[in-house]
Amino acid sequence: MQDTLLYEYLLGLKSPWSVSRVNLDVKEQRVDVWAEHPDNAAWACPQCSKTLPLYDHAEERTWRHLDSCQFQTHLHARIPRVECPEHGVVQVGVPWAGPRSRFTLLFERLAIDVLSQCDVTGATRILRISWDEAWGLMQRAVKRGQERKQAKVVRRIGVDEKAAAKGHRYLTLVCDLDDGTVEHIAEDRKQDSLAGYYAGLSEKQLNGIEVVAMDMWQPYIQATLAKVPGAAGKIVFDRFHVMGYIGKAVDTVRRQEHQELMASGDEMLKGSKHLWLYSWENVPEWRRNAFNALRRQELKTGRGWAIKETLRRLWHFVYPEAGRKFWKRWYFWATHSRLEPIKAAAETIRRHIDNILTYYQHPVTNAMSEGLNSKIQKIKSMACGFRNMENFKTAIYFHCGGLDLYPC
Ligand SMILES: [Zn+2]
């Protein structure tokens, strides 16, 4: 087989295109392939598909293709232009690459596969492309995916904030809790950050929202109340966030008590911080005995811990009335505990209790599904090189957007 024919086959070129020349440079480990066409070929206007004769050619362009073994392979061609009566002089499309891309479709497909399996730095090495080229590929893939994406009704939404970088910059993430995909990313965590998502939805989509799981965060609450019909009964404050508040209060009690004890030389609470934060069943086996001994010491921290652990039962009820009854008993206990941090946390929870108890109608647990959350953490930790926020967003959509990323 001739090398020109071989490359026609490898590139999948079809009439009127054929390979005119192949140049192999062993020293540079590089193959260059030129595609051409007969002068009398007819072309379609890229906008109206009208068949037209050749007008002239644009400058020669180069596309990176899949390597031929270890040889980097580049395709060269001059793109024909046609003169359409309606659209003027325009470049026609080429079958091997998308408009304005510097890579062939097959190379882009490979790059997307590689980029979805490893971090950007690794991908640049494997694919032998530059950092900017890698990000360009990802951005184009995300854009393509978003343009293709069909509007769907997201029934169960999770709203979460992510610290994006040092200096407390935040992103607001809106997730589809059923599909485990990130639907929307906005900068900051203000009312507008979330309102922007709702603004992009149709009436049907807004009406289709059944649950919005979120943290007890006023700007998100306000945005949802303003835009989602019947939001008051649809917001569910995330159970882990609620437990986070009371856990923090227990920690404050411990810190204060530890200081008091240390003043009289008592080191009893030293090194116990995490024991009190664990859920009971998660206390490591080897520390169980020590922890049980501590709990028998009638410490304030022990009291706070028992109040925290008991609150977890709130999410075990099936009947709302039973849950509400339990809540009232717990609230009474917490507010009469003489532990100020616990009382303050109990107050915060009380202010939001109606939308904590909506859990019984809509038992959603985590604002963001666990799998998705760990994926985003991984993206963040690989981000030794997110040089800007846009790249971080692109990476989240690329890996978690559930988008169809491939070129056609
Ligand atoms: Zn036209």
XYZ file of C-alpha atoms and ligand atoms in Angstrom:
409
model
C 0.000 0.000 0.000
C 1.272 3.430 -0.857
C 1.846 5.761 2.099
C -0.591 8.297 0.635
C -3.288 5.653 0.394
C -2.478 4.420 3.874
C -3.036 7.894 5.323
C -6.201 8.408 3.330
C -7.429 5.275 5.022
C -6.136 6.240 8.487
C -7.642 9.708 8.248
C -10.880 8.372 6.808
C -10.706 10.846 3.928
C -13.471 10.629 1.385
C -13.952 12.103 -2.064
C -13.216 14.815 -3.079
C -10.358 14.798 -0.548
C -7.293 12.622 -1.003
C -3.758 12.547 0.344
C -1.263 14.096 -2.060
C 1.952 13.748 -0.107
C 3.400 12.207 3.056
C 6.638 13.356 4.611
C 8.351 11.331 7.318
C 10.985 13.048 9.439
C 12.688 10.398 11.549
C 14.958 12.801 13.379
C 12.036 14.995 14.475
C 9.806 11.929 14.943
C 7.133 13.544 12.891
C 4.834 12.713 9.968
C 3.327 15.443 7.811
C 0.408 14.648 5.549
C -1.078 16.926 2.882
C -4.681 16.636 1.742
C -5.925 18.028 -1.549
C -8.892 17.879 -3.870
C -9.549 18.205 -7.632
C -10.217 21.738 -8.890
C -13.634 20.878 -10.276
C -15.024 19.598 -6.972
C -18.271 21.139 -5.720
C -18.684 22.445 -2.144
C -21.537 23.267 0.160
C -21.982 26.707 1.678
C -21.503 26.093 5.447
C -24.548 28.202 6.239
C -27.201 27.288 3.663
C -25.695 24.082 2.195
C -26.102 25.415 -1.355
C -23.730 23.587 -3.717
C -21.171 25.905 -5.271
C -17.945 25.742 -7.269
C -14.535 26.555 -5.803
C -13.900 30.285 -5.422
C -10.363 30.237 -3.975
C -8.415 28.825 -1.023
C -7.644 30.115 2.427
C -4.066 29.932 3.713
C -2.732 26.461 4.428
C -3.690 25.202 7.866
C -2.356 22.421 10.071
C -4.217 20.013 12.342
C -2.705 17.698 14.888
C -3.863 14.129 14.300
C -3.448 10.875 16.242
C 0.201 9.857 16.398
C 1.505 7.277 13.943
C 3.236 5.074 16.511
C 5.595 7.461 18.288
C 5.531 9.969 15.433
C 3.535 13.125 15.908
C 1.261 13.404 12.908
C 0.107 16.643 11.337
C -2.391 17.109 8.544
C -2.061 20.078 6.183
C -4.617 21.467 3.778
C -5.821 24.655 2.210
C -9.494 25.054 2.970
C -11.620 25.895 -0.108
C -13.771 28.987 -0.105
C -17.014 29.442 -2.025
C -18.865 32.545 -3.058
C -22.437 32.129 -1.911
C -24.932 34.607 -3.369
C -26.478 34.908 0.050
C -23.546 34.517 2.469
C -20.636 35.919 0.505
C -17.173 34.386 0.351
C -16.959 31.766 3.088
C -14.754 28.801 4.061
C -16.324 25.387 3.663
C -16.234 22.796 6.410
C -13.660 20.010 6.358
C -14.714 16.496 7.317
C -11.765 15.827 9.649
C -12.036 18.758 12.054
C -14.463 21.144 13.672
C -14.427 24.809 12.691
C -11.427 26.716 14.078
C -10.032 23.606 15.790
C -6.324 22.860 15.441
C -6.904 19.159 16.034
C -8.605 16.533 13.944
C -11.836 15.053 15.298
C -10.134 11.765 16.107
C -7.414 13.532 18.045
C -10.001 15.533 19.990
C -11.810 12.337 20.893
C -8.606 10.796 22.195
C -7.723 13.981 24.080
C -11.142 14.005 25.776
C -10.665 10.390 26.828
C -7.212 11.104 28.222
C -8.287 14.328 29.951
C -11.186 12.605 31.644
C -8.839 9.966 33.051
C -6.013 12.086 34.368
C -5.075 15.585 35.399
C -4.201 18.276 32.900
C -0.459 18.113 33.477
C -0.471 14.360 32.929
C -2.582 14.745 29.805
C -0.225 17.308 28.308
C 2.605 14.774 28.658
C 0.702 11.849 27.228
C -0.767 13.831 24.353
C 2.281 16.048 23.849
C 0.196 19.187 23.749
C 0.654 22.432 25.635
C -1.106 23.503 28.800
C -3.151 26.093 26.929
C -4.079 23.607 24.228
C -5.337 21.178 26.865
C -7.543 23.825 28.462
C -8.722 24.945 25.039
C -9.788 21.381 24.251
C -11.655 21.122 27.542
C -13.379 24.463 27.096
C -14.522 23.569 23.594
C -15.739 20.172 24.772
C -17.750 21.767 27.589
C -19.191 24.408 25.269
C -20.208 21.723 22.785
C -21.808 19.670 25.548
C -23.733 22.632 26.899
C -25.030 23.612 23.464
C -26.266 20.074 22.892
C -27.780 19.670 26.311
C -31.546 19.227 26.285
C -33.566 21.204 28.797
C -34.715 18.785 31.478
C -36.774 19.046 34.609
C -34.514 18.592 37.624
C -36.840 17.301 40.307
C -34.420 17.235 43.199
C -31.843 19.970 43.430
C -28.883 20.263 45.779
C -27.291 23.650 46.325
C -23.855 23.797 47.836
C -21.004 26.203 48.185
C -17.387 25.325 47.522
C -14.421 27.314 48.622
C -12.682 27.754 45.293
C -9.316 29.049 46.352
C -7.433 30.751 49.097
C -8.829 34.097 50.112
C -12.331 32.718 50.652
C -13.593 32.875 47.146
C -16.665 30.739 46.772
C -18.528 28.997 44.030
C -22.200 28.105 44.183
C -22.917 24.684 42.723
C -26.361 23.487 41.716
C -26.623 19.725 41.352
C -29.147 17.268 40.071
C -29.386 14.924 43.044
C -30.870 12.109 40.950
C -28.362 12.156 38.097
C -25.434 13.228 40.262
C -24.456 15.990 37.850
C -23.483 19.624 38.303
C -26.090 21.694 36.484
C -24.902 25.190 37.206
C -21.891 26.988 38.640
C -21.858 30.614 39.698
C -19.248 32.699 41.426
C -19.810 33.737 45.006
C -22.593 32.546 47.307
C -24.964 35.461 47.182
C -28.654 35.490 46.388
C -27.822 36.317 42.777
C -25.477 33.342 42.532
C -28.437 30.998 42.864
C -31.067 33.291 41.329
C -29.053 33.144 38.109
C -29.741 29.428 37.863
C -33.472 29.804 38.390
C -33.586 32.670 35.883
C -32.395 30.287 33.170
C -35.227 27.815 33.760
C -38.568 27.665 31.977
C -41.821 27.794 33.869
C -42.195 24.062 33.385
C -38.756 23.448 34.848
C -39.424 25.732 37.828
C -42.737 24.039 38.505
C -41.085 20.644 38.229
C -38.752 21.278 41.159
C -39.894 19.136 44.074
C -37.025 19.500 46.522
C -34.182 21.943 47.071
C -31.635 20.630 49.568
C -29.291 23.255 50.972
C -27.483 24.658 53.957
C -29.235 27.111 56.285
C -27.886 29.991 54.281
C -30.069 33.091 53.930
C -29.085 34.144 50.385
C -29.940 30.682 49.014
C -33.165 30.581 51.002
C -34.207 33.998 49.683
C -33.361 33.163 46.074
C -35.377 29.952 46.265
C -38.379 31.524 47.982
C -38.420 34.238 45.331
C -38.304 31.953 42.290
C -39.527 28.433 43.015
C -43.307 28.045 43.280
C -44.271 26.587 46.660
C -40.654 26.787 47.848
C -41.605 26.979 51.535
C -42.554 23.307 51.503
C -39.752 22.225 49.182
C -36.626 23.488 50.924
C -34.906 20.820 53.000
C -31.993 21.925 55.139
C -29.228 19.481 54.838
C -28.928 17.122 57.748
C -25.135 17.076 57.735
C -24.984 20.832 57.855
C -27.448 20.884 60.760
C -25.362 18.313 62.644
C -22.316 20.426 61.792
C -23.725 23.324 63.819
C -24.286 21.258 66.907
C -20.927 19.528 66.479
C -19.212 22.895 66.407
C -21.026 23.849 69.605
C -19.794 20.676 71.350
C -16.280 21.572 70.269
C -16.603 25.050 71.756
C -17.822 23.544 75.049
C -14.830 21.210 75.044
C -12.353 23.997 74.377
C -13.693 26.130 77.198
C -13.815 23.237 79.629
C -10.331 22.097 78.674
C -9.016 25.562 79.500
C -10.749 25.524 82.881
C -9.364 22.078 83.684
C -5.868 22.958 82.552
C -5.918 25.938 84.908
C -5.970 23.435 87.759
C -3.487 21.136 86.069
C -6.041 18.605 84.801
C -5.175 17.280 81.346
C -8.148 14.956 81.098
C -9.512 16.455 77.853
C -6.167 16.739 76.126
C -6.163 15.168 72.672
C -9.874 14.319 72.835
C -11.136 16.856 70.295
C -12.096 14.405 67.548
C -13.616 11.816 69.870
C -16.469 14.181 70.679
C -17.040 15.037 67.031
C -17.360 11.478 65.784
C -20.740 9.879 65.609
C -20.786 7.320 68.392
C -20.413 4.295 66.107
C -17.441 5.898 64.339
C -15.212 6.263 67.386
C -12.180 4.108 66.519
C -12.118 0.735 68.252
C -8.789 1.359 69.987
C -10.049 4.555 71.624
C -13.425 3.225 72.744
C -12.399 2.368 76.299
C -10.684 5.679 76.868
C -13.688 7.488 75.446
C -16.141 5.559 77.641
C -14.049 6.428 80.694
C -14.114 10.109 79.719
C -17.867 10.032 79.259
C -18.312 8.739 82.825
C -16.540 11.832 84.194
C -19.666 14.022 84.281
C -18.023 16.602 82.089
C -19.867 19.463 80.452
C -18.410 18.229 77.194
C -19.941 14.825 77.834
C -23.333 16.432 78.351
C -23.016 18.426 75.157
C -21.955 15.315 73.301
C -25.017 13.360 74.510
C -27.274 16.199 73.335
C -25.581 16.154 69.935
C -25.827 12.384 69.535
C -29.479 12.393 70.527
C -30.354 14.984 67.886
C -29.391 12.476 65.198
C -32.577 10.581 65.973
C -34.572 13.468 64.509
C -33.967 12.000 61.056
C -35.061 8.508 62.017
C -38.743 9.264 62.388
C -41.237 8.368 59.708
C -44.254 10.280 61.011
C -43.936 14.071 61.073
C -45.949 14.415 64.311
C -43.666 12.000 66.134
C -40.632 13.850 64.782
C -41.969 17.199 65.898
C -42.698 15.865 69.373
C -39.156 14.538 69.625
C -37.827 17.879 68.443
C -39.687 19.747 71.206
C -38.259 17.466 73.874
C -34.746 17.812 72.476
C -35.031 21.589 72.204
C -36.147 21.812 75.827
C -33.194 19.682 76.918
C -30.678 21.635 74.859
C -31.903 25.034 75.959
C -31.853 23.964 79.631
C -28.411 22.419 79.420
C -26.665 25.490 80.876
C -24.182 25.132 78.022
C -24.219 28.440 76.167
C -22.815 27.222 72.821
C -25.346 24.365 72.776
C -28.188 26.767 73.567
C -27.111 29.069 70.751
C -26.932 26.195 68.246
C -30.351 24.955 69.380
C -31.751 28.444 68.726
C -30.296 28.528 65.224
C -31.798 25.140 64.498
C -35.173 26.179 65.923
C -35.349 29.138 63.580
C -35.043 26.720 60.671
C -36.885 23.734 62.058
C -39.834 23.806 59.637
C -37.535 23.238 56.704
C -35.504 20.663 58.565
C -38.630 18.619 59.191
C -39.584 18.792 55.490
C -37.154 15.869 55.424
C -40.071 13.600 56.313
C -41.786 14.503 53.027
C -38.549 14.629 51.044
C -35.924 12.362 52.541
C -32.877 13.784 50.786
C -29.720 13.487 52.785
C -26.771 15.361 51.412
C -27.047 18.582 49.441
C -24.524 17.137 47.083
C -24.373 13.432 46.460
C -21.350 11.837 48.093
C -19.884 10.621 44.833
C -20.075 14.032 43.260
C -18.599 15.719 46.284
C -15.542 13.489 46.347
C -15.088 13.984 42.604
C -15.027 17.754 43.023
C -12.611 17.472 45.938
C -10.359 15.456 43.663
C -10.576 18.040 40.892
C -9.665 20.671 43.434
C -6.705 18.761 44.806
C -5.369 18.094 41.304
C -5.668 21.766 40.698
C -2.048 22.432 41.410
C -2.485 24.501 38.367
C -5.853 26.166 38.254
C -4.510 29.453 37.227
C -7.924 30.975 37.324
C -11.491 30.425 38.377
C -12.651 29.817 34.797
C -10.424 26.758 34.575
C -11.803 25.380 37.827
C -15.338 25.826 36.520
C -14.454 24.257 33.173
C -12.957 21.248 34.966
C -16.083 20.753 37.100
C -18.360 20.865 34.057
C -15.975 18.629 32.113
C -15.846 15.928 34.801
C -19.211 16.333 36.559
C -21.546 18.005 34.072
C -22.868 14.787 32.539
C -22.271 16.417 29.160
C -21.756 14.859 25.752
C -18.242 16.175 25.179
C -17.151 14.499 21.957
C -16.988 16.247 18.627
C -19.701 14.948 16.336
Zn -24.925 30.259 1.714
